[in-house]
Coordinates of C-alpha atoms in Angstrom, one line a residue:
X10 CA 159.2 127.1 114.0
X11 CA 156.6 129.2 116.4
X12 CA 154.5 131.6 114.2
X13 CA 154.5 135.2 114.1
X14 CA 152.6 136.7 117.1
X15 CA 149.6 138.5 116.0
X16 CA 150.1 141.8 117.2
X17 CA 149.9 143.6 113.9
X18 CA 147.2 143.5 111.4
X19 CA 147.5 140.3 109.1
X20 CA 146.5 142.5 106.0
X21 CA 150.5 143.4 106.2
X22 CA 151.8 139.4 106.3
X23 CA 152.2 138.6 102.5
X24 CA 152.5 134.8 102.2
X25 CA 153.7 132.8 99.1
X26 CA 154.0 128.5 98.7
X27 CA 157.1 126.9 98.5
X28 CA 157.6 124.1 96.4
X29 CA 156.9 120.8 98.3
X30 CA 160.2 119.5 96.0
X31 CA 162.1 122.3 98.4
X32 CA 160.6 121.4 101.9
X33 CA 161.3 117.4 101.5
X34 CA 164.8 118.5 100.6
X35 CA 165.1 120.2 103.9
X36 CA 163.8 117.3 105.1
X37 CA 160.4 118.0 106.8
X38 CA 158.2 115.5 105.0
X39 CA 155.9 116.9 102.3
X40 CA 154.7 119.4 105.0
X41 CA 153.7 123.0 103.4
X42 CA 155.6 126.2 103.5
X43 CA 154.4 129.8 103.1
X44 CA 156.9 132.6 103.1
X45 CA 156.4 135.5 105.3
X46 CA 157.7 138.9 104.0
X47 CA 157.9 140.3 107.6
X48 CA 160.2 137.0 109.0
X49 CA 160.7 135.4 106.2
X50 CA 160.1 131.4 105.9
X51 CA 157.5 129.4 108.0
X52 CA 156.6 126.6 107.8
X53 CA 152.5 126.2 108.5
X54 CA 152.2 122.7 109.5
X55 CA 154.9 123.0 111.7
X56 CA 153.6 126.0 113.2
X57 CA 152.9 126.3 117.2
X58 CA 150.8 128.6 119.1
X59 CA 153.0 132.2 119.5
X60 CA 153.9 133.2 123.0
X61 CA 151.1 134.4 125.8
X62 CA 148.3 133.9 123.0
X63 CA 145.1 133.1 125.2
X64 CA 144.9 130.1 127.3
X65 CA 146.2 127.7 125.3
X66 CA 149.9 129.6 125.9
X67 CA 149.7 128.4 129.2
X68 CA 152.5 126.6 131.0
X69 CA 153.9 124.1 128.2
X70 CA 152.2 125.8 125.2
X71 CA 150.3 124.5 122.4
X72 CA 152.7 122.9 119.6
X73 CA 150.5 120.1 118.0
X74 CA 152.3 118.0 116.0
X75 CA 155.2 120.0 115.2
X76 CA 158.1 117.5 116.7
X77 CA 156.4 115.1 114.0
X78 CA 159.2 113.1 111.8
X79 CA 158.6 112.7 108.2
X80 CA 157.1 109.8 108.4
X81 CA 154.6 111.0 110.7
X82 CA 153.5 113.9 107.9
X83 CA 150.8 113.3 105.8
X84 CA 148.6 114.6 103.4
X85 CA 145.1 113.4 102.7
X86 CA 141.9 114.0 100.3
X87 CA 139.5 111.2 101.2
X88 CA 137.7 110.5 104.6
X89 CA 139.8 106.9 104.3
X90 CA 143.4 108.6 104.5
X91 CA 142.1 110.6 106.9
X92 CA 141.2 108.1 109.6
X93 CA 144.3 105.9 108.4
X94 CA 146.0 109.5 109.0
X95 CA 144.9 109.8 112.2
X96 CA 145.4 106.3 113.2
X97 CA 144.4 105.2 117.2
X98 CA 143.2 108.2 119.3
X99 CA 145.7 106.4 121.9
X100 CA 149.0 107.3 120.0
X101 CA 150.4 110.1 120.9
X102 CA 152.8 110.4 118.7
X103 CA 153.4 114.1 117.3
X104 CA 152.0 113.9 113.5
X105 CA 151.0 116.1 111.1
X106 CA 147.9 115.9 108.9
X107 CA 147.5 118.2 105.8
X108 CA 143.6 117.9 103.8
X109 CA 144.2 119.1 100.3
X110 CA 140.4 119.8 98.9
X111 CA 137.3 118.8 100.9
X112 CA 136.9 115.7 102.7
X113 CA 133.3 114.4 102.7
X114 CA 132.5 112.1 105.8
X115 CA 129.6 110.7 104.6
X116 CA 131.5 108.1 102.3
X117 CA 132.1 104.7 102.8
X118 CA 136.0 103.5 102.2
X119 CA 135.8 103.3 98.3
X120 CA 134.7 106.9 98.2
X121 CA 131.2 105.9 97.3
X122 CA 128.7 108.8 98.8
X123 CA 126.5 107.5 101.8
X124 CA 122.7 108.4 102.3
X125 CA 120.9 108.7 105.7
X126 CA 118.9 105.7 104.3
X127 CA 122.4 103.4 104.3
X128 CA 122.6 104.5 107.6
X129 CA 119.5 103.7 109.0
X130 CA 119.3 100.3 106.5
X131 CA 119.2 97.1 108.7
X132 CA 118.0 98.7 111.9
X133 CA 114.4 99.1 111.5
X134 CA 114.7 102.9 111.8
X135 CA 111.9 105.3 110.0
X136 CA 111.3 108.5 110.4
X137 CA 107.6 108.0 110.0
X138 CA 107.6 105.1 112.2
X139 CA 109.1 107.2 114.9
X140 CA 106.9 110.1 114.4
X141 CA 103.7 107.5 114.7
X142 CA 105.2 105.9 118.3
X143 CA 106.3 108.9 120.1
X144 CA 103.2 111.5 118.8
X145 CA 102.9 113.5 122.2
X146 CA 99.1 113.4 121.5
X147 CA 99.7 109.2 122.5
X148 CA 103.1 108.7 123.7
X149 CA 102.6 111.7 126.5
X150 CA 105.6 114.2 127.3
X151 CA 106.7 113.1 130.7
X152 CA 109.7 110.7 129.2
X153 CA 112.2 110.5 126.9
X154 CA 111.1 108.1 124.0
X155 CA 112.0 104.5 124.9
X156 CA 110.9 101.3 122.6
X157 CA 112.0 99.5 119.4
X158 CA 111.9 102.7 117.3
X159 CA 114.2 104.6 119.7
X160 CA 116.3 101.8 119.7
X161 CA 116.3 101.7 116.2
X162 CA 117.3 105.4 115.7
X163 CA 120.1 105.3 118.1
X164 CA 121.4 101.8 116.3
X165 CA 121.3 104.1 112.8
X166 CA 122.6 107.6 114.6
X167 CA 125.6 105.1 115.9
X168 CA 126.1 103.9 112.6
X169 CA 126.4 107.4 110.7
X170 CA 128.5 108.3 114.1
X171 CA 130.6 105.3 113.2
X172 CA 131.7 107.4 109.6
X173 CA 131.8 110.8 110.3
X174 CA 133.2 111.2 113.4
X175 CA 137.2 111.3 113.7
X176 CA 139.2 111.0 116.7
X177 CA 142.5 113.2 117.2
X178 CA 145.1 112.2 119.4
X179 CA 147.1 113.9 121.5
X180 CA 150.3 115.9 120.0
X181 CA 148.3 116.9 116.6
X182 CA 148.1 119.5 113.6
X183 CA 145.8 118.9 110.9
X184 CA 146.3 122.3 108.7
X185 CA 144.0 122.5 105.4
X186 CA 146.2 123.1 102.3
X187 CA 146.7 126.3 100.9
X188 CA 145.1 127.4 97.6
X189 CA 142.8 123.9 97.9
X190 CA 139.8 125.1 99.7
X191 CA 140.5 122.4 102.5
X192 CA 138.3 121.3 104.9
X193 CA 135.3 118.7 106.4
X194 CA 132.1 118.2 105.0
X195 CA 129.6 116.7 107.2
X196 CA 131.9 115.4 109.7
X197 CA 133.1 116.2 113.1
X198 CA 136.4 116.3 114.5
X199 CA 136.3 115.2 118.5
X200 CA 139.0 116.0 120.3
X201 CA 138.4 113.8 123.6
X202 CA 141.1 113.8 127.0
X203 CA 144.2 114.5 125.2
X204 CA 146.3 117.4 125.3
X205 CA 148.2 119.5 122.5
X206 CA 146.0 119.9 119.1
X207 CA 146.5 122.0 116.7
X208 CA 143.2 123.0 114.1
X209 CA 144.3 125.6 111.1
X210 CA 142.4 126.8 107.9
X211 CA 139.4 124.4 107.3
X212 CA 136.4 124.9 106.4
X213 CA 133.7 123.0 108.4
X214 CA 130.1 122.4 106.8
X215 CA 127.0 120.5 106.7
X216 CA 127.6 118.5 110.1
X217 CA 124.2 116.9 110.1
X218 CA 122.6 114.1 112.1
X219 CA 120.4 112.2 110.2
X220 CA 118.7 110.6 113.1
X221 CA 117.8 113.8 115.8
X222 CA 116.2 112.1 119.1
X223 CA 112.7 114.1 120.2
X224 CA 112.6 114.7 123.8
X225 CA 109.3 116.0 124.9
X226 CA 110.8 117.0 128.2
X227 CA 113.3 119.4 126.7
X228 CA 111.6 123.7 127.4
X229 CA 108.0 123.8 127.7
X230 CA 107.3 122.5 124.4
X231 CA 110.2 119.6 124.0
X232 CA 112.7 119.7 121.6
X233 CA 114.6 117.7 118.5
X234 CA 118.2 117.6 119.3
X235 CA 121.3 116.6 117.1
X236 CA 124.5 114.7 118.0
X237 CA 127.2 116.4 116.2
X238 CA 129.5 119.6 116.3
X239 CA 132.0 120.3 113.7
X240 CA 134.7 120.4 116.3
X241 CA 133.9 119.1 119.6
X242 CA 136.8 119.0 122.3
X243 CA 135.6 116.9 125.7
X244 CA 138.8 116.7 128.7
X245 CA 141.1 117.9 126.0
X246 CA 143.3 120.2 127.0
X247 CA 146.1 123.1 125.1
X248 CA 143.9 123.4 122.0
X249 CA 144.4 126.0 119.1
X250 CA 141.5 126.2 116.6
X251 CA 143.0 129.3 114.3
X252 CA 141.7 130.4 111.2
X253 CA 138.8 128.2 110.8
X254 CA 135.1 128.7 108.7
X255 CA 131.9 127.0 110.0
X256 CA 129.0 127.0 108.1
X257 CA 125.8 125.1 108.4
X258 CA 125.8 125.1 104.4
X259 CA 124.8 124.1 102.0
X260 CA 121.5 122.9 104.2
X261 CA 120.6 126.2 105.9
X262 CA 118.0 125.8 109.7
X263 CA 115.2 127.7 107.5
X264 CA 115.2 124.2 105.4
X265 CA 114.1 122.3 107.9
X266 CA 110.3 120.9 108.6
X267 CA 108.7 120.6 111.8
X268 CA 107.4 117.9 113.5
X269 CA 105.2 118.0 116.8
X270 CA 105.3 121.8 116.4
X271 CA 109.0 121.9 117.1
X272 CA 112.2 122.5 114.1
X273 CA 113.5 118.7 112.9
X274 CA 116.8 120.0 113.9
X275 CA 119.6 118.3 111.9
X276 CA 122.8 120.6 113.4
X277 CA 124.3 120.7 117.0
X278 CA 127.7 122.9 117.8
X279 CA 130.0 124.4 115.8
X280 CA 132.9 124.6 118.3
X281 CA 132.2 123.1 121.5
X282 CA 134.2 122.7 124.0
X283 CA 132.8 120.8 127.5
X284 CA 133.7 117.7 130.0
X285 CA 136.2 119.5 131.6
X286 CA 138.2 121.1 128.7
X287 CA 140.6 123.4 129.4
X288 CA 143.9 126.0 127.9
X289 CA 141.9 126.7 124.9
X290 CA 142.6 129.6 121.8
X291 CA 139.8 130.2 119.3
X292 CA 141.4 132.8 116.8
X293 CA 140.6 134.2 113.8
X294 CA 137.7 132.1 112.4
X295 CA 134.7 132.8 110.7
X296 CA 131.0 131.8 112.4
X297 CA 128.2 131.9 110.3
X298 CA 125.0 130.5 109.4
X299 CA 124.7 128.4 112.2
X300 CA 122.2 128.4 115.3
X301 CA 123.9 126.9 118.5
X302 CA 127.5 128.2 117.9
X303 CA 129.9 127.8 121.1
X304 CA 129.1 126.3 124.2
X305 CA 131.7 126.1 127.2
X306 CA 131.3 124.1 129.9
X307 CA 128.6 121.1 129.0
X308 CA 126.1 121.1 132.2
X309 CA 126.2 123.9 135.3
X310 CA 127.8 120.8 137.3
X311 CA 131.2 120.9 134.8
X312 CA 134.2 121.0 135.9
X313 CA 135.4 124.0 138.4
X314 CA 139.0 125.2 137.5
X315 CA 138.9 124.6 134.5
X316 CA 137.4 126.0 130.9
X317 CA 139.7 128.4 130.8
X318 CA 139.2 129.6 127.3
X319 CA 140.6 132.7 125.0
X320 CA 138.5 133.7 122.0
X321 CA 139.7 136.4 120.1
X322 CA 139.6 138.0 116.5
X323 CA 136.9 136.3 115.5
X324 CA 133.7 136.7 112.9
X325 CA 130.0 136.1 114.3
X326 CA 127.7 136.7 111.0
X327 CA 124.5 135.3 110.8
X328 CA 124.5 133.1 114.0
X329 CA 121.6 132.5 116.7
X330 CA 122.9 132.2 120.1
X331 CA 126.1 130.6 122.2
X332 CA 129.1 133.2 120.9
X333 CA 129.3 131.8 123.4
X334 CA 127.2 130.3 126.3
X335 CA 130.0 130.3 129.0
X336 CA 129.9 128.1 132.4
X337 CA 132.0 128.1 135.3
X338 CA 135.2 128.8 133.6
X339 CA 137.4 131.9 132.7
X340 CA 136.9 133.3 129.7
X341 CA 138.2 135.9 127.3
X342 CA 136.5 137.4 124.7
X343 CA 138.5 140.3 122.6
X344 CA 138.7 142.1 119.4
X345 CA 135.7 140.0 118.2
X346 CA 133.0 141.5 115.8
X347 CA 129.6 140.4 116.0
X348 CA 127.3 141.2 113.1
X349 CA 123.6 140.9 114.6
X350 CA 121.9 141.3 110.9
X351 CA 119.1 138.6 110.3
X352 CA 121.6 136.1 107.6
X353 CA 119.7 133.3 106.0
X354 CA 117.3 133.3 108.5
X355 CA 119.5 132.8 111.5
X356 CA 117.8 135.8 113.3
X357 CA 120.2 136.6 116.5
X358 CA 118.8 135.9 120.5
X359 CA 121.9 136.7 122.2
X360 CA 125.8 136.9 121.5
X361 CA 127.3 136.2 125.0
X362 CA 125.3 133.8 127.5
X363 CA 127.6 133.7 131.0
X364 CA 125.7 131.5 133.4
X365 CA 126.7 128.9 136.3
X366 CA 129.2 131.5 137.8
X367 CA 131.1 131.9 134.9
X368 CA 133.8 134.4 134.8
X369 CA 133.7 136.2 131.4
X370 CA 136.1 139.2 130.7
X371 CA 134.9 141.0 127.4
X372 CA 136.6 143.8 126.0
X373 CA 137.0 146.1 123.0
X374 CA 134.6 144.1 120.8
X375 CA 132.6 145.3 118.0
X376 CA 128.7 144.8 117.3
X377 CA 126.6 145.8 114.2
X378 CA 123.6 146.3 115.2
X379 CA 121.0 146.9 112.8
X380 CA 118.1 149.2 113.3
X381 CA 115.5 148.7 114.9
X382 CA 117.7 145.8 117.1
X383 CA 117.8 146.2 121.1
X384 CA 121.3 146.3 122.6
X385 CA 119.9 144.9 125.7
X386 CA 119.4 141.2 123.9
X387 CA 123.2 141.1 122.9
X388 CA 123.8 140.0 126.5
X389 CA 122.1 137.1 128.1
X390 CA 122.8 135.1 131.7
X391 CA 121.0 133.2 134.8
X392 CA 122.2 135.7 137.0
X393 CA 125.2 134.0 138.6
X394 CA 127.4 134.5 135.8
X395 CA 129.9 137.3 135.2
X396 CA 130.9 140.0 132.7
X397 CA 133.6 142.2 133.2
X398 CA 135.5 144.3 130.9
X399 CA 135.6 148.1 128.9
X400 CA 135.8 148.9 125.3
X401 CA 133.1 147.5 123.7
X402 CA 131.6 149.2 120.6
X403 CA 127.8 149.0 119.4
X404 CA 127.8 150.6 115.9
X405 CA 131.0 152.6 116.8
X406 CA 129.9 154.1 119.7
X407 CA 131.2 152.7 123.4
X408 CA 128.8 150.9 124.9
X409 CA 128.3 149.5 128.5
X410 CA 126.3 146.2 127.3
X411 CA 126.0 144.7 130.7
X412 CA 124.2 148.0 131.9
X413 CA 121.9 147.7 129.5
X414 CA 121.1 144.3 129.2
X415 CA 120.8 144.5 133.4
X416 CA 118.3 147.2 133.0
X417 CA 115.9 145.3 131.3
X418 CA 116.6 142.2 133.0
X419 CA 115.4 140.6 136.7
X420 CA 118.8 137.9 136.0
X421 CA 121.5 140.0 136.8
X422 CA 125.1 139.8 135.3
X423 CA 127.4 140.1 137.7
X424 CA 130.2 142.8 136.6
X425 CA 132.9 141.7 138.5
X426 CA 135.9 138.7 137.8
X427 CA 137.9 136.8 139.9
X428 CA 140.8 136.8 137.6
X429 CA 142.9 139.5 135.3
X430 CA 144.0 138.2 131.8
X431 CA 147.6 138.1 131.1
X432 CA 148.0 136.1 128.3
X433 CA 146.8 139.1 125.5
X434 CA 148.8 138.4 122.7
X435 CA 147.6 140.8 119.9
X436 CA 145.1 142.5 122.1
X437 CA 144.2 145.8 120.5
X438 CA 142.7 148.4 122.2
X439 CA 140.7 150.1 119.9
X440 CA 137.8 148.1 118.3
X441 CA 137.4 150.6 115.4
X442 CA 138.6 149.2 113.1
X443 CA 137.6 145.4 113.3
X444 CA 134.7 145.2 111.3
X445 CA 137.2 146.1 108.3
X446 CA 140.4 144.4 109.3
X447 CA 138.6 141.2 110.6
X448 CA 136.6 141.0 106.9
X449 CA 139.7 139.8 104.8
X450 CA 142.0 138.4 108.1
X451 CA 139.8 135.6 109.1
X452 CA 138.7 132.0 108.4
X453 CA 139.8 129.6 106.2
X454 CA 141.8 130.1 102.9
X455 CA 143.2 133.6 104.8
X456 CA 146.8 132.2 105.2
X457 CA 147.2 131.5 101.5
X458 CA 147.3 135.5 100.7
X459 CA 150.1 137.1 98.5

């Protein structure tokens, strides 16, 4: 059954389970129901994307894996049901995978709890090791580390990568349980060239690499960088990611040493969505505590034509940059709030980054601003990208953000689109209001209210 479109405020659907005994009887696997008082039953995990909502409505729609049989419904608490869950990323079978409680991915098939040191165990890896063969001061900064230790840290980064990441096929759901706090500790769900997936009410945290790679070519300075996003979608195409938290906790960026002068940094994307992606929604999740949040489109060179991504009524508290960085594609970005206040010590650079020609329509979105913050850093582009759109609210007050962040700026953004979005569902054209509405209607655990 297609869900309810979103064009009301979710603080009036009032949702209650339904025994599992009830649902097998009618003969849908052991999938979970909530009971809407506005339309009365639906059924979660069978849920599809409603009519015209963002990109991921486009031509045959987003259903995920709700043609799936009974015997392609299952429900899973450990990281081993999950990847028997999810079986070969080849089948494309529809199925439906439910996570009751919080799967950790750093386990091994027993359920015992794996270290970074059983990763790296066997392969010669150290961290001090590494830090004594590629010191800048000796190993120079003209080239990416090369040599037995680098070897040795990608043999140990492709073990861990071995356990935590999962591969989703094509014609997927995988809902989090109501009432269980479901979600995905330390892992990463990739969702790589296949179509029609489906991503509800999870909570994604602590997706760490245990094994960063320096490169002392990367900025002025050089750079550690990670391998691992929460969610990660590469050529995958009609994608819904709805209802959704993603949290770099319990290990905040503040925790982190430095080495060679630069952050040891141990957490990549939270939603990222490159290669050539394209017909994506991002609704109604929660973005917090993290540094590099979205990026769309993974190089200037990605693929034209595609991207074509909808992100609307969704939280931004406590995040760094990328919300998002946006290449070459189309992209909506409505009814968002974006709360700028310094959280944990993720102190904000920018919101929305449009580079690479990028054609970004942004309207009636809401930004705290606390004082003493500059509107004219909310922006941020390489003056090819564009964005477009009215609305927009600083603090309550309408606000032209592109005139400000072009006044203080010799990189341009570009105020015109090449394209008018159509597929609005639950557009509202008054931001007002978010800041209060979008508090108790998004991320995970929301669709569990009575």
């Amino acid at each position: 059954m297609a869900s309810p479109s979103h064009r009301r405020s979710l603080r009036k659907r009032r949702t209650v389970l339904v025994s599992v005994a009830a649902v097998t009887a009618a003969g849908l696997g052991a999938a979970v129901f909530v009971m809407n008082a506005n339309a009365g039953a639906v059924d979660l995990a069978h849920q599809t994307l409603p009519a015209k909502d963002g990109w991921a409505a486009s031509g045959t729609g987003t259903t995920g894996g709700s043609k799936a049989d009974s015997a392609h419904v299952f429900t899973v608490s450990t990281r081993a049901q999950l990847v028997k869950a999810l079986g070969s990323s080849t089948d494309s079978t529809a199925k439906i995978i439910q996570i009751k409680g919080t799967i950790d991915a750093n386990t091994d098939d027993s359920g015992k709890k794996l270290s970074c040191a059983d990763y790296s165990s066997g392969t010669g890896y150290s961290l001090a090791a590494y830090l004594k063969a590629y010191d800048p001061s000796t190993y120079g900064r003209s080239k990416l580390p090369s040599g037995t230790q680098e070897s040795a840290r990608a043999a140990a980064q492709a073990k861990q990568a071995k356990n935590i990441v999962f591969k989703v096929p094509a014609n997927t759901t995988i809902v989090g349980v109501p009432g269980t706090k479901a979600g995905i500790t330390g892992g990463m769900l990739q969702v790589q060239n296949v179509d029609n997936v489906i991503i509800r009410n999870l909570t994604f945290s602590a997706t760490e690499d245990c094994f960063p790679q320096w490169d002392p070519t990367d900025g002025d300075d050089g750079n550690w960088n990670s391998n691992y996003d929460a969610v990660t979608l590469r050529g995958a195409t009609h994608v819904w990611a709805d209802h959704n938290t993603f949290t770099d906790a319990a290990h905040f960026d503040s925790a982190n040493p430095k080495y060679f002068g630069r952050e040891y940094q141990i957490h990549d994307g939270d939603l990222d969505i490159t290669k050539g992606s394209d017909l994506v929604t991002v609704e109604r999740n929660q973005f917090t505590n993290h540094d590099k949040t979205m990026l769309i489109g993974s190089s200037d060179t990605d693929s034209v034509g595609k991207l074509r991504v909808s992100i609307h009524h969704n939280v931004w508290k406590g995040i760094v940059q990328r919300a998002p960085l946006a290449r070459i594609g189309q992209i909506h970005v409505y009814n968002n709030y974006f709360d700028t206040t310094t959280l944990n010590g993720y102190a904000p650079l920018y919101t929305i980054n449009s580079r690479a020609k990028a054609q970004v329509v942004a309207e009636d979105n809401y930004w705290k601003v606390p004082t003493g913050g500059k509107v004219a850093k909310l922006l941020s582009g390489d003056g090819t990208g564009s964005v477009a759109g009215s609305g927009n609210l600083v603090n309550g007050t309408q606000t032209d953000l592109v005139a400000a962040y072009n006044a203080a700026n010799s990189k341009k953004l570009k105020t015109t689109v090449n394209w008018t979005p159509t597929l609005t569902a639950g557009l509202q054209t008054s931001a007002k209001k978010l800041p209060t509405e979008l508090a108790t209607t998004t991320g995970a655990g929301i669709l569990t209210n009575s």
